[in-house]
Amino acid sequence: VLFNQQHDILPGTGLPEVHQDAMEDYRQIFQRGGKVLNESLHHLAAQVNSEGGGIPLIVFNPLAWIRTDVAEVEIELPPSTRSLKVFDDEGKEMVSEIVHDKGKVKPLFIAEEVPSMGYRVFYIKTSDQVEKTQSSIAVNKEEIENEFFKIKLDPATGTMRSIKDKRYGREVLDGSGKGNILQAFADTESAWDLLGPCTEVEHWDLTEVDDIAVVEQGPVRAMLRVTRRWRSSQFVQDIILYRGIPRIDCRMTVDWREKHTLLKAAFPVSVKADSATYEIPYAAISRSTANMTLYEQSQYEVPALQWADVSDGKYGVSLLNDSKYGYDIKGSQMRLTLLRGPSSPDPHADEGEHHFTYSLYPHAGDWRAAGTVPQGYELNAPLSVITSQSHKGILPSRKSFLEVSPRNVVAAVVKRAEDSETWIVRLYESTGQKAQVSLKVTEIIKRAVETDLLEREIPQSPAERDGAEGAHGISVRGSEARFDMMPYEIKTLKLEFQDMKQ
């Protein structure tokens, strides 16, 4: 992985042979990493007490906060299965449905309150009887709606005419009828450079539609599929709304065959703000949305990690992504760069089939108050589900291995130390605000000290050595450590646990 962060491999400016080697590396990385992860989750699942009615499902949450989200299960059900019910470990029924995907039958359900960096047991009960279920989701070829949003599509273009935020009686788009529009730009640059400001470049709006179809309609999820062709490429946009999740997903499959062309997805929103905020490593940065000065004009394409946001203080819109990191936000138009087609130095760059998701997250207040940071993580780190047999176990039916509060502090790394049996937890403050932090684990903490990024212990000052709080202002009581963090601070802790065998 680290080798493939080299300065030509990472941005796609290598020769064809370089990209071929990198793709083969990643194929092996995903295969080996997936195998290790799968074996690890099954090892944990085997120790969980999963006795109960139905087929046990162990749902794992990789993030350090309690979470309610969609869980999708890969499981073989009896051929006679026509409906199912999912229950939690207390017998409460979850909202669920059956999804038919490429000849497979997949249970889909809302997994409620999965513990922080932990798991919870759920149970499937199948039936050969069809049961009617009530749903807060409605969909047809021109509209899709849940308890949060009502989206209207233009049947002639497949773009979003309107997104009504039902919570606040607010229209999210600007009224132009061009929400979620795909735009192609002439791009004659090599892979080392990017086209200039979009206003100065020839472009085409992709408004011809082959088909608009309702793909899914259930109590958990509804999906509208917009299919279109342009030149030699094909685009499938799945617009998805979920029960209980205030996010609009657009899951895309693209067969990309274009040269000297750049593709963006655009959302002209109704929010007006002088600046937009972009996630950067372990922090966020604000940039102007104006296009007047040379400095502002030079920011015609800027990087971000999992999200960018425009807010006016009372209302805002975040544009999340799971793998696309080039943003263009000027005025009230938010655009995300999806694909390119340079011919140098690799004449086949970006050619082929691509799968990715971007999401719109409208919200009250600014990105801090709205929890945009957790939303970005949840899009990128879905719940994992392991099917199990009913058995006794030494672990309870739900458990958190690590929990961090408040929510603006993110546990980014949890790992065994490089040179000892201690554990490393790296955290960062994500919103530019001070925080009084609580870190809870499952074992009794014997010692907690701060280290640098290379895991070397930071020497204490005389005042810290004489203080009552402990090393580096860290207070330890049982399995909890408390400490303060400054805005956007990165803090690495080394935790030494008591020997539980004693």
Short mmCIF file of C-alpha atoms in Angstrom, two decimals:
data_model
loop_
_atom_site.label_atom_id
_atom_site.label_comp_id
_atom_site.label_asym_id
_atom_site.label_seq_id
_atom_site.Cartn_x
_atom_site.Cartn_y
_atom_site.Cartn_z
CA VAL A 1 0.00 0.00 0.00
CA LEU A 2 2.72 2.45 0.97
CA PHE A 3 4.74 1.70 -2.16
CA ASN A 4 1.70 2.60 -4.26
CA GLN A 5 1.56 6.05 -2.63
CA GLN A 6 4.55 7.01 -4.79
CA HIS A 7 4.11 10.39 -6.46
CA ASP A 8 3.24 9.05 -9.93
CA ILE A 9 1.24 5.98 -8.89
CA LEU A 10 -1.00 7.85 -6.46
CA PRO A 11 -2.37 10.49 -8.91
CA GLY A 12 -2.40 8.21 -11.97
CA THR A 13 0.49 9.85 -13.80
CA GLY A 14 2.48 6.67 -14.39
CA LEU A 15 3.19 4.66 -17.51
CA PRO A 16 0.78 1.85 -18.46
CA GLU A 17 3.10 -0.81 -16.98
CA VAL A 18 3.17 1.10 -13.68
CA HIS A 19 -0.62 1.14 -13.45
CA GLN A 20 -0.83 -2.55 -14.37
CA ASP A 21 1.60 -3.45 -11.59
CA ALA A 22 -0.23 -1.24 -9.08
CA MET A 23 -3.59 -2.80 -9.96
CA GLU A 24 -2.16 -6.28 -9.45
CA ASP A 25 -0.73 -5.15 -6.10
CA TYR A 26 -4.11 -3.85 -5.02
CA ARG A 27 -5.84 -7.02 -6.16
CA GLN A 28 -3.58 -9.02 -3.85
CA ILE A 29 -3.92 -6.45 -1.06
CA PHE A 30 -7.71 -6.62 -1.12
CA GLN A 31 -7.67 -10.40 -1.36
CA ARG A 32 -5.23 -10.89 1.53
CA GLY A 33 -6.64 -8.07 3.64
CA GLY A 34 -10.18 -9.30 3.09
CA LYS A 35 -9.14 -12.81 4.13
CA VAL A 36 -7.53 -11.57 7.35
CA LEU A 37 -10.53 -9.39 8.19
CA ASN A 38 -12.99 -12.20 7.50
CA GLU A 39 -11.03 -14.68 9.61
CA SER A 40 -10.72 -12.16 12.45
CA LEU A 41 -14.44 -11.38 12.52
CA HIS A 42 -15.30 -15.08 12.43
CA HIS A 43 -12.85 -15.69 15.30
CA LEU A 44 -14.69 -13.08 17.37
CA ALA A 45 -18.11 -14.34 16.29
CA ALA A 46 -17.22 -17.86 17.44
CA GLN A 47 -16.77 -16.53 20.99
CA VAL A 48 -20.05 -14.61 21.11
CA ASN A 49 -23.07 -16.06 22.89
CA SER A 50 -25.52 -16.30 19.97
CA GLU A 51 -28.20 -18.47 21.51
CA GLY A 52 -31.65 -17.28 20.52
CA GLY A 53 -34.43 -17.85 18.06
CA GLY A 54 -33.54 -17.76 14.37
CA ILE A 55 -30.32 -17.50 12.38
CA PRO A 56 -27.73 -15.47 14.36
CA LEU A 57 -26.11 -12.47 12.66
CA ILE A 58 -23.14 -10.71 14.31
CA VAL A 59 -23.07 -7.08 13.15
CA PHE A 60 -19.71 -5.32 13.63
CA ASN A 61 -19.26 -1.55 13.81
CA PRO A 62 -15.69 -0.42 12.94
CA LEU A 63 -16.26 3.16 14.14
CA ALA A 64 -15.82 4.48 17.69
CA TRP A 65 -19.40 5.65 18.28
CA ILE A 66 -22.77 3.90 18.74
CA ARG A 67 -24.41 3.60 15.37
CA THR A 68 -27.74 2.80 13.69
CA ASP A 69 -27.26 1.93 10.02
CA VAL A 70 -28.21 -0.42 7.20
CA ALA A 71 -26.88 -3.97 7.36
CA GLU A 72 -26.83 -6.14 4.25
CA VAL A 73 -26.42 -9.88 4.64
CA GLU A 74 -24.83 -12.42 2.29
CA ILE A 75 -26.70 -15.58 3.29
CA GLU A 76 -28.37 -18.52 1.57
CA LEU A 77 -32.04 -18.65 2.50
CA PRO A 78 -34.40 -21.57 1.90
CA PRO A 79 -35.91 -21.47 -1.62
CA SER A 80 -39.38 -21.24 -0.09
CA THR A 81 -38.51 -17.99 1.73
CA ARG A 82 -41.02 -15.27 0.86
CA SER A 83 -40.57 -12.98 3.84
CA LEU A 84 -38.40 -12.57 6.90
CA LYS A 85 -38.18 -10.81 10.21
CA VAL A 86 -35.06 -9.59 12.02
CA PHE A 87 -34.90 -9.21 15.80
CA ASP A 88 -32.24 -7.77 18.09
CA ASP A 89 -30.82 -9.52 21.14
CA GLU A 90 -33.70 -8.20 23.28
CA GLY A 91 -36.40 -9.51 20.94
CA LYS A 92 -37.26 -6.16 19.36
CA GLU A 93 -38.14 -6.42 15.66
CA MET A 94 -35.98 -4.42 13.24
CA VAL A 95 -37.19 -2.91 9.99
CA SER A 96 -36.20 -5.40 7.27
CA GLU A 97 -36.81 -6.53 3.69
CA ILE A 98 -35.61 -9.00 1.09
CA VAL A 99 -33.54 -7.67 -1.83
CA HIS A 100 -33.20 -9.59 -5.09
CA ASP A 101 -29.83 -8.81 -6.65
CA LYS A 102 -28.37 -10.65 -9.67
CA GLY A 103 -30.21 -13.86 -8.84
CA LYS A 104 -29.33 -13.70 -5.14
CA VAL A 105 -31.69 -13.13 -2.25
CA LYS A 106 -30.25 -10.77 0.38
CA PRO A 107 -31.80 -9.75 3.69
CA LEU A 108 -31.51 -6.02 4.36
CA PHE A 109 -32.32 -4.45 7.73
CA ILE A 110 -31.77 -1.44 9.98
CA ALA A 111 -29.33 -2.50 12.70
CA GLU A 112 -30.08 -0.28 15.67
CA GLU A 113 -27.54 0.92 18.22
CA VAL A 114 -24.56 -1.23 17.27
CA PRO A 115 -21.96 -0.56 20.01
CA SER A 116 -18.93 1.63 19.43
CA MET A 117 -16.07 -0.28 17.79
CA GLY A 118 -17.90 -3.44 18.73
CA TYR A 119 -20.76 -5.73 17.74
CA ARG A 120 -24.35 -6.74 18.38
CA VAL A 121 -26.23 -9.99 17.72
CA PHE A 122 -29.40 -10.00 15.59
CA TYR A 123 -31.56 -12.93 14.50
CA ILE A 124 -33.31 -13.74 11.20
CA LYS A 125 -36.57 -15.68 11.16
CA THR A 126 -37.82 -16.71 7.73
CA SER A 127 -41.34 -17.51 6.54
CA ASP A 128 -42.97 -18.95 3.44
CA GLN A 129 -45.87 -16.51 3.88
CA VAL A 130 -45.92 -13.04 2.35
CA GLU A 131 -46.52 -10.37 4.98
CA LYS A 132 -47.51 -6.80 4.23
CA THR A 133 -45.30 -4.18 5.84
CA GLN A 134 -45.84 -0.48 6.24
CA SER A 135 -43.16 1.81 4.86
CA SER A 136 -42.22 5.47 5.24
CA ILE A 137 -40.60 5.25 1.79
CA ALA A 138 -42.49 5.85 -1.46
CA VAL A 139 -41.13 5.73 -4.99
CA ASN A 140 -42.22 5.93 -8.62
CA LYS A 141 -40.37 6.85 -11.81
CA GLU A 142 -40.53 10.56 -11.08
CA GLU A 143 -40.41 10.78 -7.26
CA ILE A 144 -38.67 9.12 -4.34
CA GLU A 145 -39.46 10.00 -0.75
CA ASN A 146 -38.69 9.03 2.85
CA GLU A 147 -39.35 10.73 6.19
CA PHE A 148 -36.59 13.27 5.50
CA PHE A 149 -36.68 14.16 1.80
CA LYS A 150 -38.94 14.27 -1.24
CA ILE A 151 -36.99 14.18 -4.52
CA LYS A 152 -38.58 14.97 -7.87
CA LEU A 153 -36.87 13.86 -11.10
CA ASP A 154 -37.24 15.38 -14.54
CA PRO A 155 -38.41 12.39 -16.64
CA ALA A 156 -36.90 13.95 -19.76
CA THR A 157 -33.37 14.42 -18.36
CA GLY A 158 -33.10 12.19 -15.28
CA THR A 159 -31.80 15.13 -13.23
CA MET A 160 -33.26 16.24 -9.91
CA ARG A 161 -35.78 19.06 -10.28
CA SER A 162 -36.31 19.38 -6.55
CA ILE A 163 -35.10 18.07 -3.19
CA LYS A 164 -37.51 19.10 -0.45
CA ASP A 165 -36.13 18.81 3.07
CA LYS A 166 -39.32 17.89 4.93
CA ARG A 167 -37.76 18.44 8.36
CA TYR A 168 -37.23 22.16 7.83
CA GLY A 169 -39.59 22.94 4.95
CA ARG A 170 -36.58 23.85 2.85
CA GLU A 171 -35.76 23.41 -0.84
CA VAL A 172 -32.20 22.10 -1.15
CA LEU A 173 -31.66 22.94 -4.85
CA ASP A 174 -31.64 26.34 -6.54
CA GLY A 175 -34.64 25.82 -8.84
CA SER A 176 -32.69 25.28 -12.06
CA GLY A 177 -33.80 21.64 -12.26
CA LYS A 178 -30.23 20.42 -12.69
CA GLY A 179 -29.51 18.59 -9.46
CA ASN A 180 -27.19 15.57 -9.79
CA ILE A 181 -26.46 16.43 -13.41
CA LEU A 182 -23.45 14.84 -15.10
CA GLN A 183 -21.27 17.31 -16.96
CA ALA A 184 -18.49 16.44 -19.41
CA PHE A 185 -15.68 18.94 -20.08
CA ALA A 186 -13.13 19.09 -22.86
CA ASP A 187 -9.83 18.13 -21.23
CA THR A 188 -6.78 18.27 -23.48
CA GLU A 189 -4.22 18.18 -20.67
CA SER A 190 -1.94 15.27 -19.83
CA ALA A 191 -2.45 13.36 -16.59
CA TRP A 192 0.04 15.72 -14.88
CA ASP A 193 -2.19 18.76 -15.35
CA LEU A 194 -5.85 19.62 -15.01
CA LEU A 195 -8.07 21.77 -17.17
CA GLY A 196 -8.51 25.41 -16.21
CA PRO A 197 -11.65 26.96 -14.70
CA CYS A 198 -14.75 25.18 -15.98
CA THR A 199 -16.27 28.48 -17.09
CA GLU A 200 -13.52 28.72 -19.70
CA VAL A 201 -13.83 25.19 -21.06
CA GLU A 202 -16.27 23.66 -23.54
CA HIS A 203 -18.66 21.34 -21.77
CA TRP A 204 -21.76 19.20 -22.35
CA ASP A 205 -24.65 18.46 -19.97
CA LEU A 206 -25.59 14.78 -20.13
CA THR A 207 -29.38 15.07 -20.33
CA GLU A 208 -30.40 12.25 -22.68
CA VAL A 209 -31.94 9.32 -20.81
CA ASP A 210 -32.28 5.71 -21.89
CA ASP A 211 -34.40 4.61 -18.95
CA ILE A 212 -35.66 5.53 -15.49
CA ALA A 213 -36.81 2.55 -13.43
CA VAL A 214 -37.85 1.69 -9.89
CA VAL A 215 -35.33 -0.97 -8.83
CA GLU A 216 -36.20 -1.38 -5.15
CA GLN A 217 -39.18 -0.40 -3.03
CA GLY A 218 -39.24 -1.62 0.53
CA PRO A 219 -39.47 -0.47 4.13
CA VAL A 220 -35.65 -0.22 4.42
CA ARG A 221 -34.57 1.20 1.07
CA ALA A 222 -35.95 2.59 -2.18
CA MET A 223 -33.91 2.94 -5.35
CA LEU A 224 -34.46 4.75 -8.63
CA ARG A 225 -32.14 3.81 -11.50
CA VAL A 226 -31.30 6.34 -14.23
CA THR A 227 -29.50 4.84 -17.24
CA ARG A 228 -27.95 6.93 -19.98
CA ARG A 229 -25.36 6.76 -22.75
CA TRP A 230 -23.07 9.49 -24.02
CA ARG A 231 -20.69 8.96 -26.89
CA SER A 232 -19.03 5.59 -26.19
CA SER A 233 -19.72 5.46 -22.44
CA GLN A 234 -22.61 4.20 -20.34
CA PHE A 235 -23.77 5.56 -16.98
CA VAL A 236 -26.01 3.98 -14.35
CA GLN A 237 -27.04 6.20 -11.43
CA ASP A 238 -28.87 4.55 -8.54
CA ILE A 239 -30.55 7.21 -6.38
CA ILE A 240 -31.14 5.69 -2.94
CA LEU A 241 -33.10 6.74 0.14
CA TYR A 242 -33.11 4.78 3.40
CA ARG A 243 -35.44 4.66 6.36
CA GLY A 244 -33.97 6.55 9.30
CA ILE A 245 -30.87 7.83 7.47
CA PRO A 246 -30.91 11.55 6.46
CA ARG A 247 -28.62 11.07 3.46
CA ILE A 248 -29.22 10.83 -0.30
CA ASP A 249 -26.91 8.28 -1.93
CA CYS A 250 -26.04 8.14 -5.61
CA ARG A 251 -24.37 4.82 -6.39
CA MET A 252 -22.80 4.85 -9.82
CA THR A 253 -21.59 2.27 -12.30
CA VAL A 254 -19.77 3.76 -15.29
CA ASP A 255 -18.34 2.06 -18.35
CA TRP A 256 -15.91 4.85 -19.28
CA ARG A 257 -14.51 4.99 -22.82
CA GLU A 258 -13.80 8.70 -23.36
CA LYS A 259 -10.57 10.47 -24.28
CA HIS A 260 -9.62 14.05 -23.43
CA THR A 261 -12.77 14.39 -21.35
CA LEU A 262 -13.40 15.12 -17.67
CA LEU A 263 -16.64 14.10 -15.92
CA LYS A 264 -18.24 15.89 -12.97
CA ALA A 265 -21.44 15.54 -10.95
CA ALA A 266 -23.03 18.91 -10.14
CA PHE A 267 -25.50 20.10 -7.50
CA PRO A 268 -26.62 23.75 -7.73
CA VAL A 269 -27.85 24.29 -4.17
CA SER A 270 -29.97 26.99 -2.56
CA VAL A 271 -27.36 27.81 0.12
CA LYS A 272 -25.31 30.98 -0.35
CA ALA A 273 -22.03 31.28 1.52
CA ASP A 274 -18.73 33.09 1.10
CA SER A 275 -16.73 29.94 1.75
CA ALA A 276 -16.89 26.17 1.61
CA THR A 277 -15.25 23.74 4.02
CA TYR A 278 -13.26 20.68 2.93
CA GLU A 279 -12.03 17.72 4.94
CA ILE A 280 -8.25 17.34 4.93
CA PRO A 281 -6.14 14.79 6.86
CA TYR A 282 -7.17 15.02 10.53
CA ALA A 283 -8.73 18.48 10.07
CA ALA A 284 -10.82 20.73 7.80
CA ILE A 285 -10.01 23.84 5.79
CA SER A 286 -12.13 26.72 4.52
CA ARG A 287 -11.78 28.09 0.98
CA SER A 288 -13.57 30.93 -0.80
CA THR A 289 -16.53 30.21 -3.06
CA ALA A 290 -15.92 33.46 -4.96
CA ASN A 291 -14.18 33.59 -8.32
CA MET A 292 -12.96 37.19 -8.47
CA THR A 293 -9.28 37.36 -7.52
CA LEU A 294 -6.47 35.43 -9.22
CA TYR A 295 -6.03 33.46 -5.99
CA GLU A 296 -9.70 32.42 -5.98
CA GLN A 297 -9.63 31.62 -9.69
CA SER A 298 -6.60 29.39 -9.20
CA GLN A 299 -8.69 27.19 -6.87
CA TYR A 300 -10.82 25.87 -9.71
CA GLU A 301 -10.20 22.34 -8.43
CA VAL A 302 -9.30 21.57 -4.82
CA PRO A 303 -8.77 18.33 -2.88
CA ALA A 304 -10.83 16.94 -0.03
CA LEU A 305 -11.07 13.58 1.69
CA GLN A 306 -14.54 12.26 2.57
CA TRP A 307 -16.62 15.46 2.30
CA ALA A 308 -17.01 19.12 1.42
CA ASP A 309 -19.68 21.43 2.80
CA VAL A 310 -21.42 24.74 2.09
CA SER A 311 -23.30 26.29 5.03
CA ASP A 312 -24.73 29.72 5.79
CA GLY A 313 -24.87 29.15 9.55
CA LYS A 314 -28.56 28.23 9.58
CA TYR A 315 -28.60 25.57 6.86
CA GLY A 316 -26.10 23.71 4.75
CA VAL A 317 -25.34 20.87 2.36
CA SER A 318 -22.47 18.39 2.57
CA LEU A 319 -21.33 16.44 -0.49
CA LEU A 320 -19.79 13.13 0.64
CA ASN A 321 -17.80 10.63 -1.41
CA ASP A 322 -16.30 7.17 -1.01
CA SER A 323 -13.38 7.47 -3.47
CA LYS A 324 -13.46 10.77 -5.43
CA TYR A 325 -11.39 13.62 -4.03
CA GLY A 326 -11.51 16.55 -6.48
CA TYR A 327 -14.05 19.27 -5.67
CA ASP A 328 -15.13 22.47 -7.45
CA ILE A 329 -17.41 24.75 -5.40
CA LYS A 330 -17.99 28.24 -6.77
CA GLY A 331 -20.99 30.37 -5.94
CA SER A 332 -23.74 27.95 -4.90
CA GLN A 333 -22.75 25.12 -7.24
CA MET A 334 -21.10 22.04 -5.74
CA ARG A 335 -19.28 19.75 -8.16
CA LEU A 336 -17.36 16.53 -7.68
CA THR A 337 -14.88 15.26 -10.27
CA LEU A 338 -15.57 11.62 -11.15
CA LEU A 339 -13.39 10.55 -14.11
CA ARG A 340 -10.84 11.75 -16.64
CA GLY A 341 -9.54 10.52 -19.98
CA PRO A 342 -5.96 11.73 -20.54
CA SER A 343 -3.90 9.98 -23.21
CA SER A 344 -0.47 10.75 -21.76
CA PRO A 345 1.49 9.13 -20.26
CA ASP A 346 -1.03 6.24 -20.18
CA PRO A 347 -3.19 6.15 -23.33
CA HIS A 348 -5.79 3.97 -21.53
CA ALA A 349 -6.09 5.90 -18.26
CA ASP A 350 -9.45 5.42 -16.47
CA GLU A 351 -10.81 3.18 -19.22
CA GLY A 352 -13.22 0.46 -18.12
CA GLU A 353 -15.86 -0.12 -15.47
CA HIS A 354 -15.98 1.99 -12.32
CA HIS A 355 -18.11 1.67 -9.18
CA PHE A 356 -18.38 4.48 -6.62
CA THR A 357 -20.84 6.36 -4.43
CA TYR A 358 -21.33 10.00 -3.58
CA SER A 359 -23.98 11.36 -1.22
CA LEU A 360 -25.81 14.56 -0.46
CA TYR A 361 -26.29 15.35 3.21
CA PRO A 362 -28.54 18.42 3.74
CA HIS A 363 -28.62 19.65 7.32
CA ALA A 364 -29.50 22.44 9.75
CA GLY A 365 -26.69 24.59 11.15
CA ASP A 366 -23.10 24.24 9.99
CA TRP A 367 -21.09 21.09 9.31
CA ARG A 368 -19.91 20.90 12.92
CA ALA A 369 -23.39 20.92 14.45
CA ALA A 370 -24.73 18.60 11.75
CA GLY A 371 -22.14 15.86 12.31
CA THR A 372 -20.79 15.83 8.76
CA VAL A 373 -17.55 14.17 9.91
CA PRO A 374 -19.34 11.04 11.26
CA GLN A 375 -21.55 10.95 8.17
CA GLY A 376 -18.45 10.81 5.94
CA TYR A 377 -17.00 7.97 7.97
CA GLU A 378 -20.26 6.00 7.96
CA LEU A 379 -20.50 6.20 4.16
CA ASN A 380 -16.93 4.90 3.87
CA ALA A 381 -17.03 2.26 6.63
CA PRO A 382 -20.25 0.22 6.35
CA LEU A 383 -21.31 -2.28 8.99
CA SER A 384 -19.92 -5.81 8.58
CA VAL A 385 -22.17 -8.82 9.07
CA ILE A 386 -21.09 -12.36 9.93
CA THR A 387 -23.58 -15.24 9.93
CA SER A 388 -23.17 -17.63 12.84
CA GLN A 389 -24.52 -20.79 14.39
CA SER A 390 -26.51 -20.66 17.61
CA HIS A 391 -24.05 -21.43 20.43
CA LYS A 392 -22.87 -20.42 23.87
CA GLY A 393 -19.90 -18.07 24.14
CA ILE A 394 -17.66 -16.24 26.58
CA LEU A 395 -18.60 -12.89 25.02
CA PRO A 396 -22.03 -11.29 25.54
CA SER A 397 -24.57 -10.64 22.79
CA ARG A 398 -23.40 -7.04 22.45
CA LYS A 399 -20.10 -5.42 23.34
CA SER A 400 -18.02 -2.30 22.76
CA PHE A 401 -14.25 -2.76 22.64
CA LEU A 402 -13.44 0.95 22.52
CA GLU A 403 -15.55 4.09 22.86
CA VAL A 404 -14.55 7.74 22.51
CA SER A 405 -16.57 10.82 23.44
CA PRO A 406 -17.41 13.53 22.55
CA ARG A 407 -18.25 12.89 18.87
CA ASN A 408 -15.88 15.56 17.54
CA VAL A 409 -12.93 13.39 18.63
CA VAL A 410 -12.23 10.55 16.19
CA ALA A 411 -10.28 7.38 16.97
CA ALA A 412 -8.35 7.09 13.70
CA VAL A 413 -5.92 4.28 14.60
CA VAL A 414 -6.14 1.34 17.02
CA LYS A 415 -3.19 -1.07 16.76
CA ARG A 416 -0.62 -3.11 18.62
CA ALA A 417 2.53 -1.09 19.31
CA GLU A 418 5.48 -1.67 16.99
CA ASP A 419 7.99 -2.57 19.71
CA SER A 420 5.98 -3.86 22.68
CA GLU A 421 2.78 -5.63 23.74
CA THR A 422 1.12 -2.32 24.56
CA TRP A 423 -1.62 -0.78 22.39
CA ILE A 424 -1.61 2.43 20.38
CA VAL A 425 -4.69 4.64 19.97
CA ARG A 426 -4.36 7.71 17.75
CA LEU A 427 -7.09 10.33 18.00
CA TYR A 428 -7.75 13.71 16.47
CA GLU A 429 -10.14 16.58 17.16
CA SER A 430 -12.14 17.00 13.94
CA THR A 431 -14.07 20.29 14.24
CA GLY A 432 -11.56 22.91 15.42
CA GLN A 433 -12.90 23.01 18.99
CA LYS A 434 -11.48 22.13 22.40
CA ALA A 435 -12.61 18.82 23.88
CA GLN A 436 -12.60 17.02 27.21
CA VAL A 437 -12.15 13.43 26.08
CA SER A 438 -13.21 10.12 27.57
CA LEU A 439 -11.60 6.96 26.16
CA LYS A 440 -13.12 3.70 27.39
CA VAL A 441 -11.76 0.21 26.70
CA THR A 442 -12.66 -3.26 27.98
CA GLU A 443 -9.56 -3.89 30.08
CA ILE A 444 -8.12 -2.22 33.18
CA ILE A 445 -5.58 0.40 32.11
CA LYS A 446 -2.32 0.05 34.06
CA ARG A 447 -0.55 2.95 32.35
CA ALA A 448 -1.41 5.55 29.69
CA VAL A 449 1.20 7.89 28.21
CA GLU A 450 1.39 10.16 25.16
CA THR A 451 3.79 9.36 22.33
CA ASP A 452 4.84 11.01 19.09
CA LEU A 453 3.76 9.62 15.72
CA LEU A 454 6.64 7.13 15.83
CA GLU A 455 5.31 5.77 19.14
CA ARG A 456 8.20 7.19 21.17
CA GLU A 457 7.09 8.34 24.62
CA ILE A 458 7.10 12.12 25.02
CA PRO A 459 9.13 13.22 28.07
CA GLN A 460 7.07 14.82 30.82
CA SER A 461 7.73 18.30 32.10
CA PRO A 462 8.53 18.71 35.84
CA ALA A 463 5.03 20.12 36.38
CA GLU A 464 3.47 17.07 34.75
CA ARG A 465 5.60 14.71 36.84
CA ASP A 466 4.44 16.46 40.02
CA GLY A 467 0.81 16.73 38.91
CA ALA A 468 -2.01 14.63 40.24
CA GLU A 469 -3.58 13.88 36.86
CA GLY A 470 -0.92 11.48 35.66
CA ALA A 471 1.40 11.49 32.62
CA HIS A 472 0.75 14.32 30.15
CA GLY A 473 -2.46 15.33 31.90
CA ILE A 474 -4.02 11.88 31.35
CA SER A 475 -6.25 10.73 34.19
CA VAL A 476 -6.80 6.97 34.42
CA ARG A 477 -9.52 5.26 36.41
CA GLY A 478 -10.20 1.59 35.77
CA SER A 479 -10.80 1.08 32.06
CA GLU A 480 -11.26 4.81 31.27
CA ALA A 481 -8.70 7.49 30.39
CA ARG A 482 -9.58 11.19 30.46
CA PHE A 483 -7.62 14.05 28.92
CA ASP A 484 -8.02 17.36 27.10
CA MET A 485 -7.48 18.03 23.40
CA MET A 486 -6.93 21.30 21.57
CA PRO A 487 -8.64 22.21 18.26
CA TYR A 488 -7.48 19.89 15.45
CA GLU A 489 -4.94 18.31 17.77
CA ILE A 490 -3.55 14.85 16.95
CA LYS A 491 -2.83 12.79 20.05
CA THR A 492 -1.25 9.34 20.15
CA LEU A 493 -1.65 7.30 23.35
CA LYS A 494 0.18 4.17 24.44
CA LEU A 495 -2.00 1.99 26.66
CA GLU A 496 -0.61 -0.74 28.91
CA PHE A 497 -3.23 -3.08 30.37
CA GLN A 498 -3.13 -5.15 33.54
CA ASP A 499 -2.58 -8.87 33.04
CA MET A 500 -6.15 -10.14 32.90
CA LYS A 501 -4.98 -13.73 33.53
CA GLN A 502 -4.10 -12.74 37.08
#
